[in-house]
Amino acid sequence: MSPLVALVVGLLLGGVVAATVIIRSRPDLGRVSDDDPRTSLPEAALTRRLVDLIDPAIVFVDTDDAVLLANPSARALGIVRGDRLLVPELLTLSHDVRRTGSHRADVRLPGDLVGAGPRLVGVHGVRLDSGTVARPGPVALLLQDVTEARRVEAVRRDFVANVGHELKTPVGALALLAEAIEGASDDPEAVQRFAGRIAVEADRLARVVRELIDLSRLQGGEPLPELRPVEVDRVLAEAVDRTRTAARAKKLDIVVGGQPELVVRGVESQLATAVTNLLANAVAYSAGESRIAVAARARSGFAEITVTDSGIGIPRADRHRVFERFYRVDQSRASSTGGTGLGLAIVKHVASNHGGSVSVWSEEGLGSTFTLRIPLAGPADHPAVGPAPLPMPQTPTPQTLENERS
């Protein structure tokens, strides 16, 4: 259990004990004078009221494993039915508490109990007697939902490990190349060759750092800039312009088409980055003289932007993971493609921040189609005059064929 959760649980338990002590030592607390017509509130009712108002789940378990008391938070978790605990791990923990006096552990609650997927709770169990009696007394279990806290911790650990691995490669290469240049100081041709490699590794390192910063901003608590009307045609034109040089170097054509004059509400720079990343991914995994098609259309209140390539495709087992940070289908191709493994993760978070989504259709050897869906703007947001219509792609895409079949 984290120190913060332990502190909260300790304070709550201390509050219950303190309230009970005060009530016992102050018989007049919560009681009015004999002359006052108001009735007094018994101390048991005050204590029960306090327990019910406490946010963390609290369960008192007797020596025969019967539940003496469970506050509304505990019953909302579905762990109590009548006077019985339904989670064997909690019963085992209460037995340990009777022997030791106190125990802490994380317990996973099944999704069918909670009703909203499995949850992880941090449990602090305390024996309520002084430990001097012959027979141990009841046990109090305090439960705090730590599902999100543990998920964030796991994400942070993975993030640090992945960042360390990704930065280690270019930094190590730069160090080796620097040594090589020092050893080849009398060979101008070798120095020039090594300097070129240093420039490549430095560019890769800068790209990793830049994309990490972009991803941190998208995932962080910073509020999204004000959403404004954005012309999809401008986004596509900007993304194609950024990617055209890399495509030409591999003799790839980028064809733009679809429905013109679509307008969405969003941040133009982020949307352009997302489409650029999809195009860059298509260029990286396409070979030979082929074509990459990017098109947009309106469907069900969304602008659907599709990027289709005829490259190597994605194996079925990897499709659900391609939007994870640093994930690559083929690690051996990482150095040849120059990718950082962050591009598609950025696309996913841009889509999420705009209330949209991103998905992929792919078959090995046939290519891939990535679809970015962004909510359309209302009629009042449309500009009076839109840009000239863009040409339609000359060849059908896998996504088009899939839609026609459906």
GROMACS .gro file of C-alpha atoms in nm:
model
  406
    1MET     CA    1   0.000   0.000   0.000
    2SER     CA    2   0.139   0.344  -0.089
    3PRO     CA    3   0.233   0.588   0.195
    4LEU     CA    4  -0.048   0.826   0.092
    5VAL     CA    5  -0.315   0.555   0.111
    6ALA     CA    6  -0.170   0.429   0.441
    7LEU     CA    7  -0.182   0.783   0.583
    8VAL     CA    8  -0.545   0.832   0.478
    9VAL     CA    9  -0.648   0.495   0.621
   10GLY     CA   10  -0.461   0.565   0.944
   11LEU     CA   11  -0.627   0.903   0.988
   12LEU     CA   12  -0.972   0.757   0.924
   13LEU     CA   13  -0.919   0.472   1.170
   14GLY     CA   14  -0.780   0.717   1.422
   15GLY     CA   15  -1.087   0.935   1.375
   16VAL     CA   16  -1.321   0.646   1.451
   17VAL     CA   17  -1.126   0.552   1.764
   18ALA     CA   18  -1.100   0.914   1.878
   19ALA     CA   19  -1.472   0.971   1.827
   20THR     CA   20  -1.553   0.661   2.030
   21VAL     CA   21  -1.319   0.768   2.313
   22ILE     CA   22  -1.462   1.119   2.321
   23ILE     CA   23  -1.817   0.991   2.325
   24ARG     CA   24  -1.739   0.751   2.612
   25SER     CA   25  -1.553   1.018   2.814
   26ARG     CA   26  -1.816   1.288   2.752
   27PRO     CA   27  -2.154   1.149   2.845
   28ASP     CA   28  -2.306   1.491   2.772
   29LEU     CA   29  -2.175   1.499   2.413
   30GLY     CA   30  -2.458   1.486   2.169
   31ARG     CA   31  -2.706   1.504   2.460
   32VAL     CA   32  -2.920   1.799   2.556
   33SER     CA   33  -3.024   1.908   2.903
   34ASP     CA   34  -3.323   1.762   3.076
   35ASP     CA   35  -3.507   2.087   3.021
   36ASP     CA   36  -3.453   2.074   2.645
   37PRO     CA   37  -3.743   1.903   2.466
   38ARG     CA   38  -3.508   1.754   2.204
   39THR     CA   39  -3.426   1.386   2.248
   40SER     CA   40  -3.065   1.273   2.290
   41LEU     CA   41  -2.881   1.065   2.028
   42PRO     CA   42  -2.730   0.745   2.172
   43GLU     CA   43  -2.352   0.709   2.139
   44ALA     CA   44  -2.393   0.387   1.938
   45ALA     CA   45  -2.599   0.576   1.681
   46LEU     CA   46  -2.337   0.852   1.666
   47THR     CA   47  -2.058   0.602   1.609
   48ARG     CA   48  -2.255   0.418   1.342
   49ARG     CA   49  -2.337   0.748   1.172
   50LEU     CA   50  -1.968   0.840   1.167
   51VAL     CA   51  -1.870   0.505   1.015
   52ASP     CA   52  -2.140   0.535   0.750
   53LEU     CA   53  -2.018   0.880   0.646
   54ILE     CA   54  -1.656   0.772   0.600
   55ASP     CA   55  -1.570   0.734   0.232
   56PRO     CA   56  -1.338   0.427   0.245
   57ALA     CA   57  -1.513   0.093   0.284
   58ILE     CA   58  -1.516  -0.035   0.645
   59VAL     CA   59  -1.611  -0.386   0.754
   60PHE     CA   60  -1.613  -0.523   1.111
   61VAL     CA   61  -1.570  -0.902   1.116
   62ASP     CA   62  -1.644  -1.114   1.426
   63THR     CA   63  -1.445  -1.415   1.539
   64ASP     CA   64  -1.679  -1.653   1.355
   65ASP     CA   65  -1.623  -1.455   1.030
   66ALA     CA   66  -1.968  -1.297   1.054
   67VAL     CA   67  -1.993  -0.935   0.943
   68LEU     CA   68  -2.094  -0.722   1.240
   69LEU     CA   69  -2.107  -0.397   1.046
   70ALA     CA   70  -2.039  -0.279   0.692
   71ASN     CA   71  -2.075   0.082   0.585
   72PRO     CA   72  -2.244   0.179   0.255
   73SER     CA   73  -1.909   0.207   0.075
   74ALA     CA   74  -1.831  -0.156   0.159
   75ARG     CA   75  -2.169  -0.280   0.044
   76ALA     CA   76  -2.136  -0.078  -0.279
   77LEU     CA   77  -1.824  -0.282  -0.358
   78GLY     CA   78  -2.034  -0.597  -0.345
   79ILE     CA   79  -1.803  -0.770  -0.098
   80VAL     CA   80  -2.072  -0.826   0.167
   81ARG     CA   81  -2.393  -1.025   0.137
   82GLY     CA   82  -2.602  -1.036   0.451
   83ASP     CA   83  -2.354  -1.104   0.730
   84ARG     CA   84  -2.088  -1.277   0.517
   85LEU     CA   85  -1.779  -1.163   0.331
   86LEU     CA   86  -1.782  -1.287  -0.028
   87VAL     CA   87  -1.410  -1.251  -0.099
   88PRO     CA   88  -1.197  -1.538   0.038
   89GLU     CA   89  -0.883  -1.323   0.035
   90LEU     CA   90  -1.046  -1.079   0.277
   91LEU     CA   91  -1.139  -1.363   0.513
   92THR     CA   92  -0.781  -1.493   0.501
   93LEU     CA   93  -0.652  -1.144   0.576
   94SER     CA   94  -0.887  -1.109   0.876
   95HIS     CA   95  -0.753  -1.441   1.014
   96ASP     CA   96  -0.398  -1.309   0.981
   97VAL     CA   97  -0.500  -0.991   1.162
   98ARG     CA   98  -0.636  -1.190   1.456
   99ARG     CA   99  -0.296  -1.357   1.495
  100THR     CA  100  -0.073  -1.055   1.437
  101GLY     CA  101  -0.289  -0.760   1.543
  102SER     CA  102  -0.245  -0.566   1.218
  103HIS     CA  103  -0.188  -0.644   0.851
  104ARG     CA  104  -0.182  -0.464   0.517
  105ALA     CA  105  -0.227  -0.610   0.169
  106ASP     CA  106  -0.363  -0.543  -0.179
  107VAL     CA  107  -0.664  -0.755  -0.273
  108ARG     CA  108  -0.811  -0.789  -0.622
  109LEU     CA  109  -1.191  -0.785  -0.634
  110PRO     CA  110  -1.356  -0.981  -0.918
  111GLY     CA  111  -1.540  -0.779  -1.179
  112ASP     CA  112  -1.868  -0.967  -1.124
  113LEU     CA  113  -1.878  -0.836  -0.766
  114VAL     CA  114  -1.794  -0.474  -0.839
  115GLY     CA  115  -1.995  -0.459  -1.160
  116ALA     CA  116  -1.743  -0.237  -1.342
  117GLY     CA  117  -1.445  -0.460  -1.410
  118PRO     CA  118  -1.187  -0.595  -1.163
  119ARG     CA  119  -1.074  -0.351  -0.896
  120LEU     CA  120  -0.767  -0.351  -0.673
  121VAL     CA  121  -0.817  -0.239  -0.314
  122GLY     CA  122  -0.560  -0.165  -0.048
  123VAL     CA  123  -0.672  -0.326   0.278
  124HIS     CA  124  -0.561  -0.229   0.629
  125GLY     CA  125  -0.680  -0.479   0.889
  126VAL     CA  126  -0.667  -0.403   1.265
  127ARG     CA  127  -0.770  -0.617   1.563
  128LEU     CA  128  -1.004  -0.417   1.786
  129ASP     CA  129  -0.906  -0.566   2.124
  130SER     CA  130  -0.592  -0.488   2.321
  131GLY     CA  131  -0.440  -0.829   2.254
  132THR     CA  132  -0.438  -0.924   2.623
  133VAL     CA  133  -0.767  -1.112   2.626
  134ALA     CA  134  -0.769  -1.486   2.593
  135ARG     CA  135  -0.984  -1.485   2.282
  136PRO     CA  136  -0.912  -1.232   2.005
  137GLY     CA  137  -1.197  -0.992   1.934
  138PRO     CA  138  -1.346  -0.852   1.612
  139VAL     CA  139  -1.137  -0.724   1.323
  140ALA     CA  140  -1.181  -0.397   1.136
  141LEU     CA  141  -1.098  -0.396   0.763
  142LEU     CA  142  -1.053  -0.063   0.587
  143LEU     CA  143  -1.052  -0.081   0.207
  144GLN     CA  144  -0.936   0.191  -0.032
  145ASP     CA  145  -0.966   0.161  -0.413
  146VAL     CA  146  -0.609   0.180  -0.547
  147THR     CA  147  -0.677   0.055  -0.900
  148GLU     CA  148  -0.590   0.381  -1.072
  149ALA     CA  149  -0.292   0.448  -0.846
  150ARG     CA  150  -0.139   0.108  -0.923
  151ARG     CA  151  -0.208   0.151  -1.295
  152VAL     CA  152  -0.031   0.487  -1.294
  153GLU     CA  153   0.264   0.334  -1.107
  154ALA     CA  154   0.289   0.053  -1.363
  155VAL     CA  155   0.270   0.300  -1.653
  156ARG     CA  156   0.541   0.512  -1.494
  157ARG     CA  157   0.771   0.213  -1.445
  158ASP     CA  158   0.722   0.098  -1.803
  159PHE     CA  159   0.769   0.450  -1.931
  160VAL     CA  160   1.098   0.497  -1.745
  161ALA     CA  161   1.225   0.157  -1.860
  162ASN     CA  162   1.130   0.222  -2.222
  163VAL     CA  163   1.275   0.572  -2.226
  164GLY     CA  164   1.600   0.445  -2.079
  165HIS     CA  165   1.623   0.177  -2.347
  166GLU     CA  166   1.537   0.409  -2.636
  167LEU     CA  167   1.780   0.681  -2.528
  168LYS     CA  168   2.060   0.437  -2.453
  169THR     CA  169   2.091   0.328  -2.818
  170PRO     CA  170   2.159   0.666  -2.983
  171VAL     CA  171   2.365   0.792  -2.688
  172GLY     CA  172   2.584   0.481  -2.700
  173ALA     CA  173   2.619   0.516  -3.077
  174LEU     CA  174   2.727   0.878  -3.042
  175ALA     CA  175   2.992   0.782  -2.787
  176LEU     CA  176   3.132   0.507  -3.012
  177LEU     CA  177   3.134   0.733  -3.318
  178ALA     CA  178   3.316   1.004  -3.124
  179GLU     CA  179   3.586   0.751  -3.031
  180ALA     CA  180   3.604   0.637  -3.394
  181ILE     CA  181   3.656   0.993  -3.514
  182GLU     CA  182   3.929   1.044  -3.257
  183GLY     CA  183   4.105   0.731  -3.378
  184ALA     CA  184   4.070   0.827  -3.745
  185SER     CA  185   4.189   1.184  -3.717
  186ASP     CA  186   4.441   1.128  -3.998
  187ASP     CA  187   4.178   0.985  -4.235
  188PRO     CA  188   3.952   1.267  -4.365
  189GLU     CA  189   3.726   1.026  -4.553
  190ALA     CA  190   3.659   0.816  -4.241
  191VAL     CA  191   3.599   1.129  -4.033
  192GLN     CA  192   3.344   1.249  -4.285
  193ARG     CA  193   3.169   0.911  -4.284
  194PHE     CA  194   3.157   0.897  -3.904
  195ALA     CA  195   3.036   1.256  -3.886
  196GLY     CA  196   2.746   1.163  -4.112
  197ARG     CA  197   2.651   0.880  -3.880
  198ILE     CA  198   2.671   1.117  -3.582
  199ALA     CA  199   2.426   1.349  -3.757
  200VAL     CA  200   2.186   1.058  -3.812
  201GLU     CA  201   2.203   0.944  -3.449
  202ALA     CA  202   2.172   1.301  -3.320
  203ASP     CA  203   1.861   1.347  -3.534
  204ARG     CA  204   1.715   1.023  -3.397
  205LEU     CA  205   1.788   1.132  -3.040
  206ALA     CA  206   1.629   1.473  -3.100
  207ARG     CA  207   1.322   1.305  -3.251
  208VAL     CA  208   1.280   1.076  -2.950
  209VAL     CA  209   1.305   1.371  -2.709
  210ARG     CA  210   1.065   1.583  -2.916
  211GLU     CA  211   0.805   1.307  -2.938
  212LEU     CA  212   0.839   1.230  -2.567
  213ILE     CA  213   0.764   1.595  -2.491
  214ASP     CA  214   0.465   1.592  -2.727
  215LEU     CA  215   0.331   1.271  -2.574
  216SER     CA  216   0.378   1.401  -2.218
  217ARG     CA  217   0.178   1.713  -2.303
  218LEU     CA  218  -0.100   1.511  -2.460
  219GLN     CA  219  -0.118   1.270  -2.164
  220GLY     CA  220  -0.062   1.525  -1.891
  221GLY     CA  221  -0.306   1.731  -1.692
  222GLU     CA  222  -0.260   2.038  -1.910
  223PRO     CA  223  -0.596   2.154  -2.045
  224LEU     CA  224  -0.647   2.114  -2.419
  225PRO     CA  225  -0.620   2.446  -2.604
  226GLU     CA  226  -0.947   2.599  -2.714
  227LEU     CA  227  -1.103   2.393  -2.990
  228ARG     CA  228  -1.159   2.595  -3.305
  229PRO     CA  229  -1.303   2.516  -3.649
  230VAL     CA  230  -1.034   2.336  -3.850
  231GLU     CA  231  -1.056   2.263  -4.223
  232VAL     CA  232  -0.963   1.902  -4.284
  233ASP     CA  233  -0.823   1.990  -4.627
  234ARG     CA  234  -0.565   2.219  -4.464
  235VAL     CA  235  -0.465   1.942  -4.222
  236LEU     CA  236  -0.417   1.692  -4.504
  237ALA     CA  237  -0.221   1.941  -4.716
  238GLU     CA  238   0.012   2.020  -4.426
  239ALA     CA  239   0.070   1.653  -4.342
  240VAL     CA  240   0.140   1.562  -4.705
  241ASP     CA  241   0.382   1.852  -4.739
  242ARG     CA  242   0.576   1.736  -4.432
  243THR     CA  243   0.600   1.379  -4.561
  244ARG     CA  244   0.652   1.434  -4.934
  245THR     CA  245   1.034   1.445  -4.923
  246ALA     CA  246   1.061   1.111  -4.739
  247ALA     CA  247   0.809   0.957  -4.978
  248ARG     CA  248   0.994   1.074  -5.287
  249ALA     CA  249   1.318   0.932  -5.150
  250LYS     CA  250   1.152   0.588  -5.156
  251LYS     CA  251   0.975   0.655  -5.490
  252LEU     CA  252   0.633   0.657  -5.329
  253ASP     CA  253   0.340   0.866  -5.450
  254ILE     CA  254   0.100   1.025  -5.202
  255VAL     CA  255  -0.249   1.070  -5.347
  256VAL     CA  256  -0.501   1.292  -5.165
  257GLY     CA  257  -0.875   1.270  -5.218
  258GLY     CA  258  -1.211   1.213  -5.059
  259GLN     CA  259  -1.484   1.455  -4.958
  260PRO     CA  260  -1.370   1.819  -4.958
  261GLU     CA  261  -1.465   2.111  -4.730
  262LEU     CA  262  -1.505   1.908  -4.410
  263VAL     CA  263  -1.466   2.106  -4.090
  264VAL     CA  264  -1.391   1.966  -3.743
  265ARG     CA  265  -1.342   2.132  -3.406
  266GLY     CA  266  -0.992   2.085  -3.275
  267VAL     CA  267  -0.634   2.204  -3.255
  268GLU     CA  268  -0.496   2.226  -3.607
  269SER     CA  269  -0.132   2.168  -3.509
  270GLN     CA  270  -0.219   1.849  -3.318
  271LEU     CA  271  -0.438   1.713  -3.596
  272ALA     CA  272  -0.166   1.785  -3.852
  273THR     CA  273   0.087   1.602  -3.633
  274ALA     CA  274  -0.145   1.301  -3.605
  275VAL     CA  275  -0.199   1.272  -3.981
  276THR     CA  276   0.173   1.332  -4.042
  277ASN     CA  277   0.257   1.044  -3.811
  278LEU     CA  278   0.017   0.816  -3.996
  279LEU     CA  279   0.172   0.913  -4.331
  280ALA     CA  280   0.526   0.873  -4.195
  281ASN     CA  281   0.434   0.527  -4.069
  282ALA     CA  282   0.296   0.437  -4.414
  283VAL     CA  283   0.613   0.561  -4.582
  284ALA     CA  284   0.838   0.372  -4.340
  285TYR     CA  285   0.667   0.039  -4.401
  286SER     CA  286   0.611   0.067  -4.778
  287ALA     CA  287   0.860  -0.062  -5.032
  288GLY     CA  288   0.901  -0.031  -5.407
  289GLU     CA  289   0.724   0.211  -5.635
  290SER     CA  290   0.379   0.209  -5.476
  291ARG     CA  291   0.111   0.455  -5.375
  292ILE     CA  292  -0.010   0.590  -5.042
  293ALA     CA  293  -0.366   0.721  -5.035
  294VAL     CA  294  -0.500   0.969  -4.782
  295ALA     CA  295  -0.867   1.063  -4.793
  296ALA     CA  296  -1.140   1.215  -4.578
  297ARG     CA  297  -1.515   1.170  -4.560
  298ALA     CA  298  -1.805   1.254  -4.330
  299ARG     CA  299  -1.972   0.962  -4.155
  300SER     CA  300  -2.205   0.947  -3.853
  301GLY     CA  301  -2.106   1.290  -3.723
  302PHE     CA  302  -1.732   1.229  -3.763
  303ALA     CA  303  -1.470   1.319  -4.017
  304GLU     CA  304  -1.293   0.994  -4.106
  305ILE     CA  305  -0.937   1.044  -4.229
  306THR     CA  306  -0.789   0.726  -4.376
  307VAL     CA  307  -0.426   0.660  -4.467
  308THR     CA  308  -0.378   0.348  -4.679
  309ASP     CA  309  -0.056   0.182  -4.790
  310SER     CA  310   0.030  -0.139  -4.970
  311GLY     CA  311   0.327  -0.222  -4.749
  312ILE     CA  312   0.421  -0.523  -4.540
  313GLY     CA  313   0.107  -0.518  -4.324
  314ILE     CA  314   0.067  -0.600  -3.955
  315PRO     CA  315   0.032  -0.952  -3.812
  316ARG     CA  316  -0.304  -1.017  -3.647
  317ALA     CA  317  -0.147  -1.074  -3.304
  318ASP     CA  318   0.015  -0.729  -3.306
  319ARG     CA  319  -0.272  -0.511  -3.428
  320HIS     CA  320  -0.411  -0.433  -3.084
  321ARG     CA  321  -0.069  -0.320  -2.960
  322VAL     CA  322   0.052  -0.091  -3.237
  323PHE     CA  323  -0.075   0.218  -3.050
  324GLU     CA  324   0.131   0.142  -2.739
  325ARG     CA  325   0.431   0.359  -2.663
  326PHE     CA  326   0.759   0.224  -2.801
  327TYR     CA  327   0.591  -0.087  -2.942
  328ARG     CA  328   0.724  -0.206  -3.277
  329VAL     CA  329   0.597  -0.504  -3.469
  330ASP     CA  330   0.947  -0.588  -3.589
  331GLN     CA  331   1.222  -0.466  -3.357
  332SER     CA  332   1.488  -0.560  -3.613
  333ARG     CA  333   1.351  -0.295  -3.850
  334ALA     CA  334   1.370  -0.014  -3.595
  335SER     CA  335   1.710   0.110  -3.706
  336SER     CA  336   1.628   0.090  -4.077
  337THR     CA  337   1.295   0.272  -4.049
  338GLY     CA  338   1.426   0.531  -3.804
  339GLY     CA  339   1.104   0.521  -3.603
  340THR     CA  340   1.083   0.592  -3.232
  341GLY     CA  341   0.778   0.378  -3.154
  342LEU     CA  342   0.592   0.687  -3.031
  343GLY     CA  343   0.423   0.810  -3.349
  344LEU     CA  344   0.108   0.597  -3.328
  345ALA     CA  345   0.081   0.653  -2.953
  346ILE     CA  346   0.071   1.027  -3.023
  347VAL     CA  347  -0.203   0.970  -3.283
  348LYS     CA  348  -0.407   0.776  -3.027
  349HIS     CA  349  -0.386   1.052  -2.766
  350VAL     CA  350  -0.463   1.328  -3.016
  351ALA     CA  351  -0.776   1.138  -3.118
  352SER     CA  352  -0.876   1.079  -2.756
  353ASN     CA  353  -0.825   1.444  -2.659
  354HIS     CA  354  -1.052   1.548  -2.947
  355GLY     CA  355  -1.327   1.303  -2.853
  356GLY     CA  356  -1.243   1.073  -3.143
  357SER     CA  357  -1.064   0.745  -3.204
  358VAL     CA  358  -0.812   0.571  -3.428
  359SER     CA  359  -0.828   0.216  -3.563
  360VAL     CA  360  -0.636  -0.005  -3.804
  361TRP     CA  361  -0.723  -0.258  -4.075
  362SER     CA  362  -0.433  -0.466  -4.199
  363GLU     CA  363  -0.333  -0.791  -4.362
  364GLU     CA  364   0.021  -0.920  -4.396
  365GLY     CA  365   0.148  -0.859  -4.746
  366LEU     CA  366  -0.153  -0.644  -4.844
  367GLY     CA  367  -0.086  -0.326  -4.650
  368SER     CA  368  -0.265  -0.131  -4.381
  369THR     CA  369  -0.537   0.132  -4.348
  370PHE     CA  370  -0.540   0.359  -4.043
  371THR     CA  371  -0.862   0.553  -3.977
  372LEU     CA  372  -0.863   0.866  -3.763
  373ARG     CA  373  -1.212   0.977  -3.654
  374ILE     CA  374  -1.265   1.335  -3.531
  375PRO     CA  375  -1.608   1.487  -3.450
  376LEU     CA  376  -1.738   1.721  -3.717
  377ALA     CA  377  -1.803   2.086  -3.634
  378GLY     CA  378  -2.155   2.225  -3.631
  379PRO     CA  379  -2.296   2.419  -3.928
  380ALA     CA  380  -2.223   2.753  -3.761
  381ASP     CA  381  -1.851   2.674  -3.758
  382HIS     CA  382  -1.817   2.615  -4.132
  383PRO     CA  383  -1.629   2.878  -4.331
  384ALA     CA  384  -1.822   3.065  -4.599
  385VAL     CA  385  -1.588   2.953  -4.877
  386GLY     CA  386  -1.391   2.631  -4.871
  387PRO     CA  387  -1.077   2.533  -5.062
  388ALA     CA  388  -1.092   2.383  -5.407
  389PRO     CA  389  -1.194   2.016  -5.421
  390LEU     CA  390  -0.908   1.769  -5.409
  391PRO     CA  391  -0.873   1.485  -5.665
  392MET     CA  392  -0.997   1.139  -5.572
  393PRO     CA  393  -0.748   0.854  -5.544
  394GLN     CA  394  -0.709   0.667  -5.870
  395THR     CA  395  -0.713   0.320  -5.716
  396PRO     CA  396  -0.947   0.165  -5.456
  397THR     CA  397  -0.804   0.115  -5.107
  398PRO     CA  398  -0.847  -0.185  -4.874
  399GLN     CA  399  -1.060   0.033  -4.649
  400THR     CA  400  -1.288   0.122  -4.941
  401LEU     CA  401  -1.331  -0.242  -5.032
  402GLU     CA  402  -1.400  -0.332  -4.671
  403ASN     CA  403  -1.667  -0.061  -4.645
  404GLU     CA  404  -1.834  -0.175  -4.968
  405ARG     CA  405  -1.849  -0.532  -4.842
  406SER     CA  406  -2.009  -0.414  -4.517
   0.00000   0.00000   0.00000
